[in-house]
GROMACS .gro file of C-alpha atoms in nm:
model
  458
    1MET     CA    1  12.095  13.927  -1.682
    2SER     CA    2  12.160  13.553  -1.707
    3THR     CA    3  11.822  13.452  -1.567
    4PRO     CA    4  11.678  13.178  -1.790
    5THR     CA    5  11.379  13.293  -1.987
    6GLN     CA    6  11.108  13.126  -2.185
    7ARG     CA    7  10.856  13.249  -2.439
    8PRO     CA    8  10.491  13.155  -2.435
    9THR     CA    9  10.427  12.837  -2.632
   10GLN     CA   10  10.100  12.977  -2.762
   11ARG     CA   11  10.006  13.323  -2.863
   12PRO     CA   12   9.717  13.473  -2.663
   13SER     CA   13   9.387  13.489  -2.839
   14ILE     CA   14   9.254  13.826  -2.954
   15SER     CA   15   8.958  13.798  -2.712
   16SER     CA   16   9.189  13.734  -2.419
   17PHE     CA   17   9.331  14.083  -2.454
   18TRP     CA   18   9.008  14.220  -2.310
   19HIS     CA   19   8.907  13.937  -2.077
   20ASP     CA   20   9.245  13.909  -1.905
   21LEU     CA   21   9.240  14.272  -1.797
   22PRO     CA   22   9.120  14.349  -1.443
   23ARG     CA   23   8.788  14.524  -1.402
   24GLU     CA   24   8.960  14.859  -1.339
   25GLY     CA   25   9.157  14.831  -1.660
   26ARG     CA   26   8.843  14.752  -1.865
   27LEU     CA   27   8.664  15.048  -1.712
   28LEU     CA   28   8.950  15.281  -1.800
   29LEU     CA   29   8.952  15.154  -2.156
   30SER     CA   30   8.575  15.187  -2.192
   31VAL     CA   31   8.588  15.566  -2.217
   32VAL     CA   32   8.901  15.605  -2.436
   33ALA     CA   33   8.727  15.607  -2.774
   34PHE     CA   34   8.464  15.853  -2.658
   35GLU     CA   35   8.717  16.089  -2.513
   36PHE     CA   36   8.927  16.089  -2.827
   37ILE     CA   37   8.627  16.148  -3.050
   38GLY     CA   38   8.635  16.489  -2.891
   39THR     CA   39   9.008  16.518  -2.969
   40GLY     CA   40   8.945  16.417  -3.330
   41LEU     CA   41   8.681  16.690  -3.364
   42VAL     CA   42   8.938  16.965  -3.315
   43LEU     CA   43   9.278  16.807  -3.400
   44PRO     CA   44   9.269  16.864  -3.777
   45PHE     CA   45   9.131  17.218  -3.746
   46TRP     CA   46   9.358  17.403  -3.502
   47VAL     CA   47   9.520  17.609  -3.779
   48VAL     CA   48   9.196  17.670  -3.962
   49TYR     CA   49   9.022  17.783  -3.641
   50LEU     CA   50   9.297  18.012  -3.520
   51HIS     CA   51   9.380  18.160  -3.862
   52GLU     CA   52   9.052  18.174  -4.056
   53ILE     CA   53   8.803  18.211  -3.772
   54ARG     CA   54   8.997  18.402  -3.509
   55HIS     CA   55   9.210  18.586  -3.772
   56PHE     CA   56   9.553  18.537  -3.617
   57SER     CA   57   9.843  18.546  -3.863
   58LEU     CA   58  10.008  18.217  -3.954
   59ASP     CA   59  10.322  18.321  -3.771
   60VAL     CA   60  10.121  18.377  -3.452
   61VAL     CA   61   9.938  18.049  -3.506
   62GLY     CA   62  10.270  17.867  -3.531
   63LEU     CA   63  10.387  18.020  -3.209
   64LEU     CA   64  10.061  17.932  -3.035
   65ILE     CA   65  10.082  17.567  -3.139
   66ALA     CA   66  10.451  17.548  -3.043
   67GLY     CA   67  10.359  17.714  -2.709
   68MET     CA   68  10.108  17.438  -2.643
   69SER     CA   69  10.386  17.175  -2.666
   70ALA     CA   70  10.617  17.400  -2.463
   71ALA     CA   71  10.356  17.412  -2.185
   72GLY     CA   72  10.358  17.034  -2.180
   73VAL     CA   73  10.736  17.031  -2.133
   74VAL     CA   74  10.713  17.285  -1.849
   75THR     CA   75  10.446  17.086  -1.662
   76SER     CA   76  10.568  16.732  -1.721
   77ILE     CA   77  10.860  16.742  -1.472
   78PRO     CA   78  10.678  16.901  -1.174
   79GLY     CA   79  10.375  16.698  -1.276
   80GLY     CA   80  10.567  16.375  -1.221
   81SER     CA   81  10.655  16.475  -0.867
   82LEU     CA   82  10.295  16.576  -0.805
   83ILE     CA   83  10.173  16.235  -0.922
   84ASP     CA   84  10.402  16.060  -0.673
   85ARG     CA   85  10.282  16.286  -0.384
   86VAL     CA   86   9.908  16.286  -0.438
   87GLY     CA   87   9.863  15.969  -0.647
   88PRO     CA   88   9.787  15.937  -1.018
   89ARG     CA   89   9.406  15.935  -0.969
   90ARG     CA   90   9.397  16.277  -0.812
   91ALA     CA   91   9.646  16.411  -1.055
   92MET     CA   92   9.433  16.276  -1.345
   93ILE     CA   93   9.121  16.439  -1.202
   94GLY     CA   94   9.304  16.770  -1.208
   95VAL     CA   95   9.413  16.709  -1.569
   96LEU     CA   96   9.056  16.628  -1.680
   97VAL     CA   97   8.915  16.935  -1.509
   98SER     CA   98   9.187  17.156  -1.664
   99SER     CA   99   9.118  16.999  -2.006
  100VAL     CA  100   8.748  17.084  -1.981
  101VAL     CA  101   8.838  17.442  -1.883
  102GLY     CA  102   9.100  17.475  -2.155
  103GLU     CA  103   8.867  17.360  -2.433
  104VAL     CA  104   8.590  17.600  -2.315
  105VAL     CA  105   8.842  17.888  -2.313
  106MET     CA  106   8.948  17.797  -2.669
  107ALA     CA  107   8.585  17.798  -2.785
  108PHE     CA  108   8.567  18.167  -2.691
  109ALA     CA  109   8.926  18.271  -2.782
  110VAL     CA  110   8.819  18.594  -2.950
  111ASN     CA  111   9.157  18.768  -2.883
  112LEU     CA  112   9.521  18.674  -2.844
  113PRO     CA  113   9.544  18.678  -2.462
  114ILE     CA  114   9.248  18.439  -2.431
  115ALA     CA  115   9.396  18.212  -2.701
  116VAL     CA  116   9.732  18.206  -2.519
  117LEU     CA  117   9.558  18.116  -2.193
  118GLY     CA  118   9.355  17.838  -2.354
  119MET     CA  119   9.657  17.687  -2.532
  120ALA     CA  120   9.862  17.701  -2.212
  121ILE     CA  121   9.590  17.521  -2.016
  122VAL     CA  122   9.544  17.253  -2.284
  123GLY     CA  123   9.917  17.195  -2.334
  124GLY     CA  124   9.994  17.200  -1.966
  125GLY     CA  125   9.726  16.946  -1.898
  126PHE     CA  126   9.867  16.715  -2.163
  127GLY     CA  127  10.212  16.740  -2.004
  128VAL     CA  128  10.071  16.601  -1.677
  129GLY     CA  129   9.808  16.381  -1.831
  130TRP     CA  130  10.038  16.140  -2.011
  131PRO     CA  131  10.243  16.040  -1.703
  132SER     CA  132   9.924  16.040  -1.488
  133VAL     CA  133   9.749  15.793  -1.718
  134GLN     CA  134  10.048  15.561  -1.747
  135ALA     CA  135  10.104  15.565  -1.368
  136LEU     CA  136   9.734  15.506  -1.306
  137VAL     CA  137   9.719  15.214  -1.550
  138SER     CA  138  10.033  15.061  -1.405
  139SER     CA  139   9.877  15.070  -1.057
  140VAL     CA  140   9.598  14.835  -1.161
  141VAL     CA  141   9.718  14.639  -1.459
  142PRO     CA  142   9.974  14.360  -1.388
  143SER     CA  143  10.313  14.389  -1.556
  144GLU     CA  144  10.267  14.075  -1.768
  145ILE     CA  145   9.961  14.217  -1.953
  146ARG     CA  146  10.043  14.586  -1.930
  147ALA     CA  147  10.166  14.601  -2.290
  148ARG     CA  148   9.825  14.467  -2.400
  149TYR     CA  149   9.654  14.757  -2.226
  150PHE     CA  150   9.877  15.016  -2.381
  151GLY     CA  151   9.829  14.867  -2.728
  152MET     CA  152   9.452  14.839  -2.694
  153ASN     CA  153   9.441  15.197  -2.560
  154PHE     CA  154   9.629  15.319  -2.868
  155SER     CA  155   9.393  15.136  -3.103
  156LEU     CA  156   9.083  15.282  -2.931
  157LEU     CA  157   9.249  15.625  -2.921
  158ASN     CA  158   9.299  15.622  -3.296
  159LEU     CA  159   8.950  15.488  -3.356
  160GLY     CA  160   8.810  15.782  -3.158
  161ILE     CA  161   9.029  16.036  -3.339
  162GLY     CA  162   8.926  15.890  -3.674
  163ILE     CA  163   8.553  15.907  -3.596
  164GLY     CA  164   8.598  16.258  -3.449
  165GLY     CA  165   8.784  16.377  -3.759
  166ILE     CA  166   8.506  16.250  -3.990
  167LEU     CA  167   8.242  16.417  -3.773
  168GLY     CA  168   8.442  16.737  -3.754
  169GLY     CA  169   8.474  16.747  -4.132
  170LEU     CA  170   8.099  16.720  -4.163
  171ILE     CA  171   8.027  16.980  -3.896
  172VAL     CA  172   8.272  17.268  -3.954
  173ASP     CA  173   8.187  17.557  -4.181
  174VAL     CA  174   8.430  17.849  -4.205
  175GLU     CA  175   8.132  18.073  -4.274
  176LYS     CA  176   7.980  17.981  -3.938
  177PRO     CA  177   8.222  18.027  -3.644
  178VAL     CA  178   7.964  17.875  -3.410
  179THR     CA  179   8.034  17.534  -3.567
  180PHE     CA  180   8.396  17.555  -3.446
  181GLN     CA  181   8.285  17.666  -3.107
  182ALA     CA  182   8.050  17.364  -3.091
  183MET     CA  183   8.343  17.135  -3.165
  184TYR     CA  184   8.561  17.274  -2.885
  185LEU     CA  185   8.270  17.252  -2.646
  186GLY     CA  186   8.204  16.896  -2.763
  187ASN     CA  187   8.570  16.818  -2.689
  188ALA     CA  188   8.528  16.953  -2.339
  189VAL     CA  189   8.219  16.728  -2.286
  190SER     CA  190   8.418  16.422  -2.400
  191TYR     CA  191   8.634  16.440  -2.083
  192LEU     CA  192   8.332  16.407  -1.846
  193PRO     CA  193   8.288  16.026  -1.863
  194GLY     CA  194   8.650  15.975  -1.758
  195LEU     CA  195   8.606  16.227  -1.479
  196PHE     CA  196   8.296  16.036  -1.356
  197LEU     CA  197   8.482  15.705  -1.357
  198LEU     CA  198   8.760  15.842  -1.139
  199LEU     CA  199   8.520  16.012  -0.900
  200VAL     CA  200   8.278  15.724  -0.852
  201PRO     CA  201   8.352  15.361  -0.958
  202LEU     CA  202   8.731  15.394  -0.958
  203ARG     CA  203   8.770  15.625  -0.657
  204HIS     CA  204   8.959  15.344  -0.473
  205ILE     CA  205   9.252  15.319  -0.719
  206GLY     CA  206   9.560  15.532  -0.783
  207ARG     CA  207   9.649  15.634  -0.429
  208PRO     CA  208  10.010  15.738  -0.348
  209ALA     CA  209  10.236  15.436  -0.328
  210PRO     CA  210  10.447  15.416  -0.009
  211SER     CA  211  10.817  15.348  -0.039
  212HIS     CA  212  10.992  15.101   0.190
  213GLY     CA  213  11.274  15.326   0.299
  214ASP     CA  214  11.320  15.616   0.537
  215HIS     CA  215  11.135  15.856   0.307
  216ALA     CA  216  10.765  15.765   0.311
  217ASP     CA  217  10.684  15.925  -0.022
  218GLY     CA  218  11.025  15.942  -0.188
  219ALA     CA  219  11.005  16.321  -0.172
  220THR     CA  220  11.382  16.363  -0.151
  221VAL     CA  221  11.449  16.173  -0.474
  222SER     CA  222  11.548  16.420  -0.745
  223TYR     CA  223  11.503  16.389  -1.122
  224LEU     CA  224  11.884  16.376  -1.156
  225GLN     CA  225  11.881  16.062  -0.938
  226VAL     CA  226  11.599  15.915  -1.144
  227LEU     CA  227  11.796  15.987  -1.462
  228ARG     CA  228  12.092  15.797  -1.316
  229ALA     CA  229  11.883  15.491  -1.236
  230PRO     CA  230  11.959  15.177  -1.443
  231ALA     CA  231  11.862  15.217  -1.810
  232MET     CA  232  11.684  15.551  -1.761
  233GLY     CA  233  11.946  15.763  -1.937
  234THR     CA  234  11.933  15.535  -2.244
  235LEU     CA  235  11.556  15.517  -2.227
  236CYS     CA  236  11.520  15.899  -2.221
  237ALA     CA  237  11.756  15.932  -2.518
  238LEU     CA  238  11.558  15.664  -2.702
  239MET     CA  239  11.232  15.839  -2.623
  240PHE     CA  240  11.366  16.171  -2.755
  241VAL     CA  241  11.515  16.036  -3.077
  242SER     CA  242  11.217  15.816  -3.158
  243ALA     CA  243  10.981  16.108  -3.104
  244PHE     CA  244  11.198  16.340  -3.312
  245VAL     CA  245  11.214  16.106  -3.614
  246GLY     CA  246  10.860  15.980  -3.554
  247TYR     CA  247  10.563  16.170  -3.428
  248ALA     CA  248  10.719  16.514  -3.462
  249GLN     CA  249  10.769  16.448  -3.834
  250LEU     CA  250  10.434  16.276  -3.894
  251ASN     CA  251  10.252  16.575  -3.760
  252SER     CA  252  10.463  16.850  -3.920
  253GLY     CA  253  10.747  16.734  -4.146
  254MET     CA  254  10.543  16.486  -4.351
  255PRO     CA  255  10.266  16.736  -4.436
  256ALA     CA  256  10.522  17.005  -4.514
  257TYR     CA  257  10.715  16.774  -4.743
  258ALA     CA  258  10.402  16.636  -4.905
  259ARG     CA  259  10.277  16.984  -4.986
  260ALA     CA  260  10.605  17.159  -5.081
  261ILE     CA  261  10.791  16.873  -5.254
  262GLY     CA  262  10.522  16.619  -5.343
  263GLN     CA  263  10.271  16.892  -5.427
  264ILE     CA  264   9.976  16.678  -5.322
  265SER     CA  265   9.636  16.829  -5.248
  266THR     CA  266   9.494  16.887  -4.904
  267ARG     CA  267   9.242  16.613  -4.980
  268GLY     CA  268   9.530  16.374  -5.057
  269LEU     CA  269   9.694  16.468  -4.729
  270GLY     CA  270   9.366  16.400  -4.544
  271LEU     CA  271   9.347  16.059  -4.711
  272ALA     CA  272   9.705  15.983  -4.590
  273PHE     CA  273   9.612  16.056  -4.232
  274ALA     CA  274   9.295  15.853  -4.268
  275ALA     CA  275   9.503  15.560  -4.393
  276ASN     CA  276   9.732  15.599  -4.097
  277THR     CA  277   9.442  15.572  -3.852
  278LEU     CA  278   9.284  15.278  -4.036
  279VAL     CA  279   9.602  15.072  -4.029
  280ILE     CA  280   9.636  15.125  -3.657
  281VAL     CA  281   9.280  15.029  -3.579
  282LEU     CA  282   9.299  14.716  -3.801
  283LEU     CA  283   9.643  14.590  -3.706
  284GLN     CA  284   9.706  14.686  -3.344
  285LEU     CA  285   9.556  14.377  -3.182
  286ILE     CA  286   9.713  14.148  -3.439
  287VAL     CA  287  10.056  14.307  -3.378
  288LEU     CA  288  10.004  14.273  -3.003
  289GLN     CA  289   9.942  13.902  -3.049
  290ARG     CA  290  10.258  13.862  -3.250
  291ILE     CA  291  10.495  14.053  -3.023
  292GLU     CA  292  10.383  13.926  -2.681
  293GLY     CA  293  10.666  13.742  -2.509
  294ARG     CA  294  10.934  13.882  -2.745
  295ARG     CA  295  11.216  14.116  -2.643
  296ARG     CA  296  11.079  14.468  -2.649
  297THR     CA  297  11.415  14.604  -2.756
  298ARG     CA  298  11.404  14.387  -3.070
  299VAL     CA  299  11.049  14.507  -3.140
  300ILE     CA  300  11.178  14.865  -3.125
  301VAL     CA  301  11.448  14.775  -3.383
  302VAL     CA  302  11.183  14.642  -3.619
  303MET     CA  303  10.986  14.963  -3.562
  304ALA     CA  304  11.294  15.172  -3.655
  305ILE     CA  305  11.335  14.976  -3.979
  306VAL     CA  306  10.967  15.021  -4.059
  307TRP     CA  307  10.985  15.399  -3.997
  308ALA     CA  308  11.300  15.430  -4.211
  309ALA     CA  309  11.106  15.262  -4.494
  310SER     CA  310  10.821  15.501  -4.448
  311TRP     CA  311  11.048  15.806  -4.486
  312VAL     CA  312  11.191  15.653  -4.806
  313LEU     CA  313  10.836  15.626  -4.938
  314LEU     CA  314  10.781  15.994  -4.853
  315GLY     CA  315  11.093  16.081  -5.053
  316ALA     CA  316  10.951  15.890  -5.352
  317SER     CA  317  10.655  16.128  -5.359
  318GLY     CA  318  10.892  16.405  -5.470
  319LEU     CA  319  10.985  16.211  -5.785
  320TRP     CA  320  10.641  16.271  -5.942
  321PRO     CA  321  10.520  16.598  -5.786
  322GLY     CA  322  10.152  16.682  -5.822
  323SER     CA  323  10.060  16.341  -5.953
  324VAL     CA  324   9.845  16.050  -5.834
  325ALA     CA  325  10.169  15.863  -5.772
  326ALA     CA  326  10.282  16.135  -5.532
  327THR     CA  327   9.958  16.101  -5.334
  328PHE     CA  328   9.995  15.724  -5.333
  329PHE     CA  329  10.347  15.739  -5.188
  330VAL     CA  330  10.246  15.987  -4.915
  331ALA     CA  331   9.955  15.760  -4.822
  332ALA     CA  332  10.190  15.461  -4.825
  333CYS     CA  333  10.430  15.654  -4.602
  334ALA     CA  334  10.157  15.723  -4.349
  335SER     CA  335  10.035  15.364  -4.364
  336VAL     CA  336  10.378  15.208  -4.312
  337PHE     CA  337  10.450  15.458  -4.035
  338ALA     CA  338  10.133  15.338  -3.868
  339LEU     CA  339  10.264  14.982  -3.861
  340GLY     CA  340  10.565  15.113  -3.673
  341GLU     CA  341  10.335  15.293  -3.428
  342THR     CA  342  10.161  14.961  -3.347
  343LEU     CA  343  10.501  14.822  -3.250
  344LEU     CA  344  10.606  15.121  -3.041
  345GLN     CA  345  10.300  15.200  -2.838
  346PRO     CA  346  10.271  14.871  -2.645
  347THR     CA  347  10.648  14.861  -2.592
  348MET     CA  348  10.803  15.184  -2.469
  349PRO     CA  349  10.543  15.266  -2.200
  350ALA     CA  350  10.564  14.909  -2.071
  351ILE     CA  351  10.943  14.930  -2.035
  352VAL     CA  352  10.921  15.261  -1.846
  353ASN     CA  353  10.662  15.129  -1.601
  354ASP     CA  354  10.839  14.796  -1.549
  355LEU     CA  355  11.151  14.989  -1.454
  356ALA     CA  356  10.973  15.234  -1.225
  357PRO     CA  357  10.929  15.163  -0.852
  358ASP     CA  358  10.565  15.222  -0.757
  359HIS     CA  359  10.636  15.528  -0.541
  360LEU     CA  360  10.844  15.696  -0.820
  361ARG     CA  361  10.623  15.604  -1.115
  362GLY     CA  362  10.514  15.962  -1.168
  363ARG     CA  363  10.871  16.086  -1.193
  364TYR     CA  364  10.972  15.810  -1.436
  365ASN     CA  365  10.677  15.885  -1.664
  366GLY     CA  366  10.714  16.261  -1.622
  367LEU     CA  367  11.076  16.245  -1.727
  368THR     CA  368  11.012  16.043  -2.043
  369SER     CA  369  10.708  16.259  -2.122
  370GLY     CA  370  10.927  16.568  -2.104
  371CYS     CA  371  11.166  16.409  -2.356
  372PHE     CA  372  10.880  16.337  -2.592
  373GLN     CA  373  10.737  16.691  -2.560
  374PHE     CA  374  11.080  16.848  -2.618
  375ALA     CA  375  11.122  16.649  -2.938
  376SER     CA  376  10.774  16.767  -3.044
  377ILE     CA  377  10.899  17.122  -3.023
  378LEU     CA  378  11.235  17.074  -3.191
  379GLY     CA  379  11.116  16.838  -3.471
  380PRO     CA  380  10.886  17.090  -3.648
  381ILE     CA  381  11.155  17.359  -3.627
  382VAL     CA  382  11.416  17.138  -3.793
  383ALA     CA  383  11.169  17.010  -4.052
  384GLY     CA  384  11.046  17.361  -4.145
  385PHE     CA  385  11.402  17.496  -4.178
  386MET     CA  386  11.538  17.209  -4.391
  387ILE     CA  387  11.238  17.177  -4.625
  388GLY     CA  388  11.201  17.555  -4.649
  389HIS     CA  389  11.564  17.594  -4.753
  390GLY     CA  390  11.560  17.325  -5.019
  391LEU     CA  391  11.739  17.065  -4.809
  392HIS     CA  392  11.473  16.804  -4.853
  393LEU     CA  393  11.708  16.522  -4.947
  394ALA     CA  394  11.926  16.599  -4.646
  395TYR     CA  395  11.609  16.609  -4.438
  396LEU     CA  396  11.520  16.255  -4.543
  397LEU     CA  397  11.874  16.136  -4.471
  398VAL     CA  398  11.851  16.281  -4.122
  399LEU     CA  399  11.527  16.089  -4.057
  400VAL     CA  400  11.665  15.759  -4.189
  401ALA     CA  401  11.987  15.806  -3.993
  402GLY     CA  402  11.779  15.892  -3.682
  403CYS     CA  403  11.595  15.560  -3.722
  404GLY     CA  404  11.935  15.392  -3.726
  405VAL     CA  405  12.021  15.568  -3.397
  406VAL     CA  406  11.694  15.440  -3.248
  407ALA     CA  407  11.786  15.084  -3.347
  408TRP     CA  408  12.134  15.119  -3.200
  409LEU     CA  409  12.014  15.267  -2.875
  410SER     CA  410  11.761  14.987  -2.840
  411VAL     CA  411  11.967  14.677  -2.913
  412GLY     CA  412  12.319  14.817  -2.859
  413ARG     CA  413  12.255  14.990  -2.525
  414LEU     CA  414  11.914  14.937  -2.367
  415GLU     CA  415  11.900  14.562  -2.416
  416GLN     CA  416  12.214  14.515  -2.204
  417GLN     CA  417  12.064  14.737  -1.924
  418LEU     CA  418  11.722  14.569  -1.890
  419ASP     CA  419  11.632  14.263  -1.688
  420PRO     CA  420  11.425  14.005  -1.879
  421THR     CA  421  11.095  14.114  -1.727
  422ALA     CA  422  11.133  14.482  -1.829
  423ASN     CA  423  11.232  14.357  -2.174
  424GLY     CA  424  10.908  14.169  -2.214
  425LEU     CA  425  11.029  13.817  -2.124
  426ARG     CA  426  10.908  13.608  -1.833
  427SER     CA  427  11.159  13.427  -1.617
  428SER     CA  428  11.117  13.055  -1.582
  429THR     CA  429  11.075  13.085  -1.204
  430THR     CA  430  10.841  13.384  -1.162
  431GLU     CA  431  10.537  13.527  -1.336
  432ALA     CA  432  10.576  13.896  -1.258
  433GLY     CA  433  10.822  14.148  -1.125
  434PRO     CA  434  11.194  14.188  -1.205
  435PRO     CA  435  11.439  13.948  -1.048
  436ALA     CA  436  11.552  14.060  -0.704
  437GLU     CA  437  11.911  14.102  -0.807
  438VAL     CA  438  11.819  14.355  -1.077
  439ALA     CA  439  11.710  14.665  -0.899
  440PRO     CA  440  11.517  14.924  -1.104
  441ALA     CA  441  11.578  15.195  -0.848
  442GLU     CA  442  11.887  15.054  -0.682
  443GLN     CA  443  12.109  15.344  -0.789
  444ILE     CA  444  11.868  15.619  -0.698
  445SER     CA  445  11.913  15.616  -0.323
  446PRO     CA  446  12.015  15.365  -0.060
  447THR     CA  447  11.677  15.423   0.107
  448VAL     CA  448  11.483  15.323  -0.204
  449PRO     CA  449  11.385  14.953  -0.215
  450PRO     CA  450  11.590  14.735  -0.448
  451SER     CA  451  11.284  14.580  -0.614
  452VAL     CA  452  10.935  14.672  -0.727
  453GLU     CA  453  10.646  14.529  -0.527
  454PRO     CA  454  10.394  14.320  -0.727
  455VAL     CA  455  10.125  14.533  -0.877
  456GLU     CA  456   9.795  14.506  -0.695
  457THR     CA  457   9.521  14.397  -0.926
  458ARG     CA  458   9.234  14.439  -0.678
   0.00000   0.00000   0.00000
């Protein structure tokens, strides 16, 4: 780890984030906002649709939503192996087809068995979709600008969700179930442009990557061996803890605390989520410009500090329950949390994919995806129990302490295990790829190559 490093003397311009991407990367980004407009149509209304339109009890609705995340956990691990065998493009085509089918099933979920089927298809597709997308992107976007892609993707994703949420709020009417069906069908249609891209203009990308050892497709490499690879154990722990104190709480714990302790209105909660989306859309490219060339582990530490501050702001909402001040503090919590998101999203995926050998990229992303999904199941359970039993102060302390664990894992463990390239720095002698003496997959198997081949940009 003693390879000399240097930081860029000038920050990249905002416009260069788009122009420096290869054509394939720009095409992939071009459909993100449209696809997530569909997601935004249905995302705020899952509970309303299942409870008020389909008349399932709230207990059953909770189990259905938890089951959707559980399906993602179940599929993420075998999905990673599938990606390595058939290539990320084919895997992603399967994900998009299953997503279309799942949303159509949900539009006509008139009874519990159909709803269970639809949720399982949607959740299972997400479990494979995340590692598929990351592996696909990493096959066409060079390492040195990969973080830019992930950051721009996250900004466009949130832009789409925000637009979709606004449209959904204007469309839905609980007195007219057909409006909800239209939204789920609209979400299904939103996946079609991406499917077209992969079938026609991008049909040449994302093929299975050959290894350079005795095993042509790395088929004998197990997940246990991947977990033992340099830095992967720490990275999986970091992914789990950050997801537990982060997204799992933003989507469940924060609304529960805001309603039960802060006593804010549903409109106030909606404003908080709108503020979260707005901050991401406005700041992501600026943050990308500021963090490029800096140690990714240090960026994660800053993110942990920012998230800890956001949970303190959430706690402040309980000091003046039911007031305008409470609504302000919840919105401030969501906004500050969003700043942390703009630091995380370009960083963690880039580390994973700089560590991963090309022919094992699906497994690396599948493993970290499974950690994220598991935290998404456990987080709401812990939040609901602690807030429901009056342990709201202890709940906040757990979140702040968890942010401390994230910072420690990042700078106290992961930073010592990463080579400069995986940590976002460029060596003084090479532009891309980890130094040969630092082998991302070296400890997996003696037949796995000790270095990652340069990414083909085509």
